[in-house]
mmCIF file of C-alpha atoms and ligand atoms in Angstrom:
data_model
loop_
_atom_site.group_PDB
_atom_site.id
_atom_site.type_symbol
_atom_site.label_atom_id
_atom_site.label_comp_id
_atom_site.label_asym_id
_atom_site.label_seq_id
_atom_site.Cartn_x
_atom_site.Cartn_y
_atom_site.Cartn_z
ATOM 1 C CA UNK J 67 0.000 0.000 0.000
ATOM 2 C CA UNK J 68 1.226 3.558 -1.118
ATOM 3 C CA UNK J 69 1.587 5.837 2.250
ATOM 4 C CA UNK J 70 1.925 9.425 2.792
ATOM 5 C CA UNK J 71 5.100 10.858 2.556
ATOM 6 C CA UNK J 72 4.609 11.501 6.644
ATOM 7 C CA UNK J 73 4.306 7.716 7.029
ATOM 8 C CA UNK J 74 0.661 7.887 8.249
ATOM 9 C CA UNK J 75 -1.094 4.295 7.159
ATOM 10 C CA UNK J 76 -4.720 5.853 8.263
ATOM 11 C CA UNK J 77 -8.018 3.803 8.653
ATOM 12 C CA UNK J 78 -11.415 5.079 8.622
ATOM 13 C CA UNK J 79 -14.404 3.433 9.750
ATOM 14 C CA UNK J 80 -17.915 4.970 9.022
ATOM 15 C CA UNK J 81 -20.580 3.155 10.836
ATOM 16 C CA UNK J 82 -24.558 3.861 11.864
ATOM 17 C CA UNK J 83 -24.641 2.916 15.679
ATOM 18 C CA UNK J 84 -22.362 2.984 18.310
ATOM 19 C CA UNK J 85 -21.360 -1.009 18.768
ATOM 20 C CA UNK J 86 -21.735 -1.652 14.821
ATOM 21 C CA UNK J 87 -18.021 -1.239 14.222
ATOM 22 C CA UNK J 88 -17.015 -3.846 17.118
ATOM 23 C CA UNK J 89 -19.658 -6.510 16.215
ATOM 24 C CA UNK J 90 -18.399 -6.512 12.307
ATOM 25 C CA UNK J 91 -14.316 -5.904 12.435
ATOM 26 C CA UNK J 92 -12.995 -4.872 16.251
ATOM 27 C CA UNK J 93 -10.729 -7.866 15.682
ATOM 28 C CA UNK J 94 -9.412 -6.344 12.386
ATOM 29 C CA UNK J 95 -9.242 -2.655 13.880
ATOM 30 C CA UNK J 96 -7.576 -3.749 17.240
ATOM 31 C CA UNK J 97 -4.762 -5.565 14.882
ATOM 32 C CA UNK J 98 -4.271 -2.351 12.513
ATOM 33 C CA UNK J 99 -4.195 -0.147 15.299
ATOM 34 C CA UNK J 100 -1.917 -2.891 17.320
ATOM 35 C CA UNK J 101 0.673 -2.669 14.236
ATOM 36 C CA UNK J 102 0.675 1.541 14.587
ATOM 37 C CA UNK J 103 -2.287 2.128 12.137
ATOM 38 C CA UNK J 104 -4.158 5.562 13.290
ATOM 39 C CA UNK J 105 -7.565 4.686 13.539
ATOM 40 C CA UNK J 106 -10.679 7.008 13.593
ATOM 41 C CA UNK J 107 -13.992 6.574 13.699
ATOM 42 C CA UNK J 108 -17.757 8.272 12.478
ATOM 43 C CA UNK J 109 -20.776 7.196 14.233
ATOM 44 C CA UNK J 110 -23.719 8.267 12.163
ATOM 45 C CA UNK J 111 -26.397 7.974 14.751
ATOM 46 C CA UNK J 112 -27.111 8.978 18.111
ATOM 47 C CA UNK J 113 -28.294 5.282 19.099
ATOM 48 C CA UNK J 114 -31.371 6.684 20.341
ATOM 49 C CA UNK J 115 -33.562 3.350 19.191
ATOM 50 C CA UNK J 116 -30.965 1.133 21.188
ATOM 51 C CA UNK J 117 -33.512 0.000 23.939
ATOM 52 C CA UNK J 118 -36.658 -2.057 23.744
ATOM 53 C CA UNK J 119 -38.432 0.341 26.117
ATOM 54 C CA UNK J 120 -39.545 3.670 26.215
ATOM 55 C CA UNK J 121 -39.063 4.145 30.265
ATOM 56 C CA UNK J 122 -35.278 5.206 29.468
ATOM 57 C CA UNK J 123 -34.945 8.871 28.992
ATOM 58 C CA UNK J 124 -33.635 9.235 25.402
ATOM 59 C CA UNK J 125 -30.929 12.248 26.642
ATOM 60 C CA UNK J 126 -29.694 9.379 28.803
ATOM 61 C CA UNK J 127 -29.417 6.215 26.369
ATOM 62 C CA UNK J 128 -27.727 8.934 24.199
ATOM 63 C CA UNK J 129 -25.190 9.696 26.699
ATOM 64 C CA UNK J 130 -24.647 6.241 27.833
ATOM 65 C CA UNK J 131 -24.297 4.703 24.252
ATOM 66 C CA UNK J 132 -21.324 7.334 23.618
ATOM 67 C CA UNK J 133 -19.820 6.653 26.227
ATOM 68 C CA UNK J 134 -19.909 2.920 26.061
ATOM 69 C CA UNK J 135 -18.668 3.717 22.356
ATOM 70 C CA UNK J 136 -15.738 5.743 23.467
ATOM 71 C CA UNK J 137 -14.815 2.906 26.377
ATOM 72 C CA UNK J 138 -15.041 0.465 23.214
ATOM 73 C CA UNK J 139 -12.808 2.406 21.132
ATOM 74 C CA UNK J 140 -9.944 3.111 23.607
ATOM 75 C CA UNK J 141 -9.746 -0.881 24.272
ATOM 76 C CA UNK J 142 -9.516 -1.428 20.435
ATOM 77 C CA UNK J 143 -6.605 1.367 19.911
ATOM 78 C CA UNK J 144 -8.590 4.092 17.995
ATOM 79 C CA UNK J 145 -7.539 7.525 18.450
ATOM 80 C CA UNK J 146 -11.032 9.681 18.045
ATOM 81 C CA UNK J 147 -14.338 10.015 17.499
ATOM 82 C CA UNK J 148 -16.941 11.910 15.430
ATOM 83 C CA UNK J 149 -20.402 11.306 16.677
ATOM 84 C CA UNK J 150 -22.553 13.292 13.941
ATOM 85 C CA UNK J 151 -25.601 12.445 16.257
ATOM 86 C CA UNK J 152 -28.269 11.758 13.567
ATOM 87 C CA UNK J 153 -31.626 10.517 15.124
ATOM 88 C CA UNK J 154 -31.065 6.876 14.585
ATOM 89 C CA UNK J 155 -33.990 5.166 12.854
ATOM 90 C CA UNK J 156 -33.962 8.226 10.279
ATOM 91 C CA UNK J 157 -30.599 8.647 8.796
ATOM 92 C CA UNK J 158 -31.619 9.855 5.514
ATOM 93 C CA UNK J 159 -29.220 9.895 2.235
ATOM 94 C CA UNK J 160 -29.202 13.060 1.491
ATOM 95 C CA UNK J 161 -26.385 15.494 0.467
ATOM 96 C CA UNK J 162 -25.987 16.866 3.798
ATOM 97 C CA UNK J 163 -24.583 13.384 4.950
ATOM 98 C CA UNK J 164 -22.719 12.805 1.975
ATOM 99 C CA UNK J 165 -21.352 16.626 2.212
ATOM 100 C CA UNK J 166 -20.351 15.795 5.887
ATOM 101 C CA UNK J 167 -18.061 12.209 5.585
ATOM 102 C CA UNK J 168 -16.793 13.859 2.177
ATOM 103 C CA UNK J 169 -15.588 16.543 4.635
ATOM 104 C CA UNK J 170 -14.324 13.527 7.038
ATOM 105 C CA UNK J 171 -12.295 11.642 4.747
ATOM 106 C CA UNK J 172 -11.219 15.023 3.373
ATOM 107 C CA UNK J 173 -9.773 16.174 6.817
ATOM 108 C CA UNK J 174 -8.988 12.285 8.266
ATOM 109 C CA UNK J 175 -7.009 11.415 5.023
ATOM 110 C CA UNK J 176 -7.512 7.230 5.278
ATOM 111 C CA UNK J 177 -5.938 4.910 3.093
ATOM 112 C CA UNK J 178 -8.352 2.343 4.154
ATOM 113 C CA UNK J 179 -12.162 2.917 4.704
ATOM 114 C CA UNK J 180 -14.556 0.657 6.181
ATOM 115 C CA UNK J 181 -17.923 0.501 6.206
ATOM 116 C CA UNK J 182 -21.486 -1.405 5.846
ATOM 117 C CA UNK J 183 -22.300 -3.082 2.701
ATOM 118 C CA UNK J 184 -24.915 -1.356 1.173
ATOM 119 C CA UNK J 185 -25.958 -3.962 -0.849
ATOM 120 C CA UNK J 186 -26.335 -7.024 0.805
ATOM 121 C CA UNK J 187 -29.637 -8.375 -0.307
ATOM 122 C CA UNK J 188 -32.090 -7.787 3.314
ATOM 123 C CA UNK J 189 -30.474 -5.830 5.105
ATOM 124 C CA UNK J 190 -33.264 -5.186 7.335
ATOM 125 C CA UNK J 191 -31.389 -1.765 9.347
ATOM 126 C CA UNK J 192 -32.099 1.464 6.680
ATOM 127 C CA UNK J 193 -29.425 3.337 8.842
ATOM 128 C CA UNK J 194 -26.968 0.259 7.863
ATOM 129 C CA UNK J 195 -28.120 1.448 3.653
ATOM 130 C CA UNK J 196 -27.952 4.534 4.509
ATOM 131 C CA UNK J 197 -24.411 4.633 5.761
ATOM 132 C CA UNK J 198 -22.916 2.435 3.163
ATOM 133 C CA UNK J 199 -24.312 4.279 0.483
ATOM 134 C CA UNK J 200 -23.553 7.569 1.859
ATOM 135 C CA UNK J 201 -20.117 6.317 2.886
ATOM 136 C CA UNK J 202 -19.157 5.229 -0.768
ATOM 137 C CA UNK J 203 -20.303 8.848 -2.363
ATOM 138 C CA UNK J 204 -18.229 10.110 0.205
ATOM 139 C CA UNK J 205 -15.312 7.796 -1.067
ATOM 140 C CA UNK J 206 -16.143 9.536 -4.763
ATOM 141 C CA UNK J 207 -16.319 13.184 -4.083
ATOM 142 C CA UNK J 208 -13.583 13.344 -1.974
ATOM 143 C CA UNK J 209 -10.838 12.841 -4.515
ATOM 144 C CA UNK J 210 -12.481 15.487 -7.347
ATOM 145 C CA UNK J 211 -12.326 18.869 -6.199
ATOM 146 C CA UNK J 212 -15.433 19.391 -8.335
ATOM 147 C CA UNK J 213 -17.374 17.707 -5.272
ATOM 148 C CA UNK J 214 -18.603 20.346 -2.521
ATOM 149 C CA UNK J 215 -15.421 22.570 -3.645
ATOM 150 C CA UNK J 216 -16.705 25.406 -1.077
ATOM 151 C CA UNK J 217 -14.324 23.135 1.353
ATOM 152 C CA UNK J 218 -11.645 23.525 -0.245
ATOM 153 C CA UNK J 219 -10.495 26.238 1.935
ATOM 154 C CA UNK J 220 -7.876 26.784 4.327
ATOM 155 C CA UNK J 221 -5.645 24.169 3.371
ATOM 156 C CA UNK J 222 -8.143 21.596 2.987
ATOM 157 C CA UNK J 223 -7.856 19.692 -0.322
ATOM 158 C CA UNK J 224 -9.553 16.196 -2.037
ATOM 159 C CA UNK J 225 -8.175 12.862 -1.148
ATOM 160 C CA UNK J 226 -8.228 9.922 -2.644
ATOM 161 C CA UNK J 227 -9.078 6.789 -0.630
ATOM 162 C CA UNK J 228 -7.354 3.541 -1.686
ATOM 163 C CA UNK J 229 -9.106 0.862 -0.423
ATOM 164 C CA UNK J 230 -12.592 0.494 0.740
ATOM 165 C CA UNK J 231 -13.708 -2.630 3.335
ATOM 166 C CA UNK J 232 -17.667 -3.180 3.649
ATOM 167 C CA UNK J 233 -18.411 -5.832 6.263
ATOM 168 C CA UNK J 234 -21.726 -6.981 6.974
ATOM 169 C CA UNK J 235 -21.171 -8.180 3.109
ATOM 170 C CA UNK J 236 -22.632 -11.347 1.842
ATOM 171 C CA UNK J 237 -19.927 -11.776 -0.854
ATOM 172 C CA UNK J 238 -16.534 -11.560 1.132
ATOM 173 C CA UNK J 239 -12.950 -11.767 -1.053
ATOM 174 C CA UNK J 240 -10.720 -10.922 1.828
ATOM 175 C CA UNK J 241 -10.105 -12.428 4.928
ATOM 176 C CA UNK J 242 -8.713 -10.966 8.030
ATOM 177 C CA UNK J 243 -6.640 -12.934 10.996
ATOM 178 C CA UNK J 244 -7.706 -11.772 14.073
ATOM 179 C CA UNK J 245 -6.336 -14.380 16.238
ATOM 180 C CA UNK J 246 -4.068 -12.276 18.032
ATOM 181 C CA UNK J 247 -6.861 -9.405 18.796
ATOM 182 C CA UNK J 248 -9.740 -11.420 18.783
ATOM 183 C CA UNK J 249 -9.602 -10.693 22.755
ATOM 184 C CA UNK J 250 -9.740 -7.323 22.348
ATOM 185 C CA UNK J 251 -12.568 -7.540 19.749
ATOM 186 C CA UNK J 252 -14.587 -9.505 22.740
ATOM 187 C CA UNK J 253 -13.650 -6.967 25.403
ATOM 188 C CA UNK J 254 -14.563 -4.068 23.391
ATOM 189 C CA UNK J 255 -17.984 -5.568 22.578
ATOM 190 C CA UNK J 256 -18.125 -6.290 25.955
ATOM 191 C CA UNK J 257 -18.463 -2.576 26.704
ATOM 192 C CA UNK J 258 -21.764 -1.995 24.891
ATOM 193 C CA UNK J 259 -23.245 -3.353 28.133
ATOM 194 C CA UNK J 260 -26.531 -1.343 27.408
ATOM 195 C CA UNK J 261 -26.734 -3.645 24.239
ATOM 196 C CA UNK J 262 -26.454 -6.727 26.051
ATOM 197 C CA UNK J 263 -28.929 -9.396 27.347
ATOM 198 C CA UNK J 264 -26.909 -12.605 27.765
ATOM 199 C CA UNK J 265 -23.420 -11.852 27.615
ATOM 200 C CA UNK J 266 -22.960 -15.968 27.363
ATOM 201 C CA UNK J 267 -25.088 -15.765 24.303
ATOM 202 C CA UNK J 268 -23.147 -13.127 22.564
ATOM 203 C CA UNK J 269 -19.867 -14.019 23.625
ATOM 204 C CA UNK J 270 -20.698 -17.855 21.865
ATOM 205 C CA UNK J 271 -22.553 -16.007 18.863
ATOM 206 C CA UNK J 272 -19.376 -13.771 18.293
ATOM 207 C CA UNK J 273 -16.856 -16.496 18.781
ATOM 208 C CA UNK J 274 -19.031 -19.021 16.935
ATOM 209 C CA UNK J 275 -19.191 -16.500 13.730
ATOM 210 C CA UNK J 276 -15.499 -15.540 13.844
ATOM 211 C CA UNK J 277 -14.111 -18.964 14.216
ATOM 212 C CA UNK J 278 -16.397 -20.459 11.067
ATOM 213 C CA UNK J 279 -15.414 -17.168 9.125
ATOM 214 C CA UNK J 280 -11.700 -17.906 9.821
ATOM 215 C CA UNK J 281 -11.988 -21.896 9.489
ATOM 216 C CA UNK J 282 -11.327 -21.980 6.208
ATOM 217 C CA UNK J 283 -8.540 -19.912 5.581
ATOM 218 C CA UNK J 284 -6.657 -21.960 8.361
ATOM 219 C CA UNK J 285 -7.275 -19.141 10.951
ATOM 220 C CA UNK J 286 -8.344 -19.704 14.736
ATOM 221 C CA UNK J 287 -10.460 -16.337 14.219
ATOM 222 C CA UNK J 288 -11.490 -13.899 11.502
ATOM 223 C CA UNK J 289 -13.344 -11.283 9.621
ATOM 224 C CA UNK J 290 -14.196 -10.760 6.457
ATOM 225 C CA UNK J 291 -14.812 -7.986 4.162
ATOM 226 C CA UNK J 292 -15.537 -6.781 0.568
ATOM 227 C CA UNK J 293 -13.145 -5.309 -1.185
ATOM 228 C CA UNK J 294 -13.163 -1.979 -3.318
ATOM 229 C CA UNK J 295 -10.378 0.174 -4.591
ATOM 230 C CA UNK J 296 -11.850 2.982 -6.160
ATOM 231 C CA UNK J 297 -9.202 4.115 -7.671
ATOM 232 C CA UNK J 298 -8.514 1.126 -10.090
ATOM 233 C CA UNK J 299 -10.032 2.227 -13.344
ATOM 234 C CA UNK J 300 -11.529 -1.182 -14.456
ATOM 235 C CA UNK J 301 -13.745 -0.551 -11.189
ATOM 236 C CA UNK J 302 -15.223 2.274 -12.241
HETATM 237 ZN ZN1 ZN P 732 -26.229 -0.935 13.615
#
């Protein structure tokens, strides 16, 4: 992979709800950011619709699911956080969104993005859609300076991302060992606690899923992704 002349190897994961990025690929961020990868992260949402119950005061499940988010996030090595606080449910793509993670990648300057898969046949979640899809227009405006050029001020110029990971993809062509930070990945879930009925359940579930994913590749754990590199021209 081609880095920055300042040696930064960045990664950037867009996602709709806080937990979202350590259900689908905490094993894969803990090991980037384990091997000095600078890891940031978008959370689309607010996670307002993360309870079952309406006797929670929304300000509060708000408040809580950040900070469970942020407790996640310093386990798994990733150095900050944009919460753009959309009302979760109702993340509509619009250009506003797009506009805003253009301006992300724009500022962040990833060589790798991750995100949901946009187009795995029923995926139930709009917000998961909605991200992916926003995500990748973000991943094409950001490099043409024809895209939202009003930001193009103060130093700020296009960038080109080089790689794009969706997970939650049903048609995976890269596989990621997480042996070595699959612990992490489990501790880092395990801060979501709000999201959590029967931590036995989803500690099985989660080490059920990443041990079949990695099985046959020959790995103890893994994740897997989809592949794009928009800047290959046969992709296009
Ligand atoms: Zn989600």
């Amino acid at each position: 992979m081609e880095k920055e002349a300042n040696g930064n190897d960045r990664v950037l994961v867009i996602f709709a709800h806080p937990d979202d990025a350590e259900f689908t690929s905490g094993g894969t961020i803990g090991k980037w950011a384990l091997e000095g990868r600078k890891v940031s992260y978008v959370v689309c949402t607010d996670g307002s619709k993360g309870a079952e119950t309406d006797r929670i005061d929304t300000a509060d499940l708000i408040a809580t699911r950040q900070t469970e988010q942020r407790r996640a996030a310093v386990i798994l090595g990733v150095t900050d956080i944009t919460f753009l606080k959309c009302p979760d449910g109702e993340l509509v793509d619009n250009r506003g969104i797009s506009a805003e993670l253009t301006r992300m990648i724009r500022v962040l300057r990833p060589q790798t993005l991750l995100t949901w898969d946009p187009w795995r046949p029923y995926q139930l979640h709009a917000d998961h859609r909605v991200t992916g899809y926003a995500a990748l227009d973000a991943v094409m405006a950001a490099g043409n300076p024809r895209y939202f050029p009003e930001q193009l001020v103060d130093g700020l110029e296009p960038h080109q991302v080089e790689e794009v990971y969706l997970f939650g993809t049903d048609q995976p062509d890269i596989w990621v060992d997480i042996s070595a930070s699959f612990d992490l990945k489990v501790e880092a879930i395990r801060q979501h606690s709000s999201q959590i009925g029967d931590w036995g359940e989803v500690i099985q579930h989660v080490t059920e899923w990443n041990s079949r994913v990695g099985r046959d590749k020959g790995f103890a754990y893994a994740e897997s992704f989809k592949l794009l590199q928009p800047r290959c021209s046969i992709c296009r």
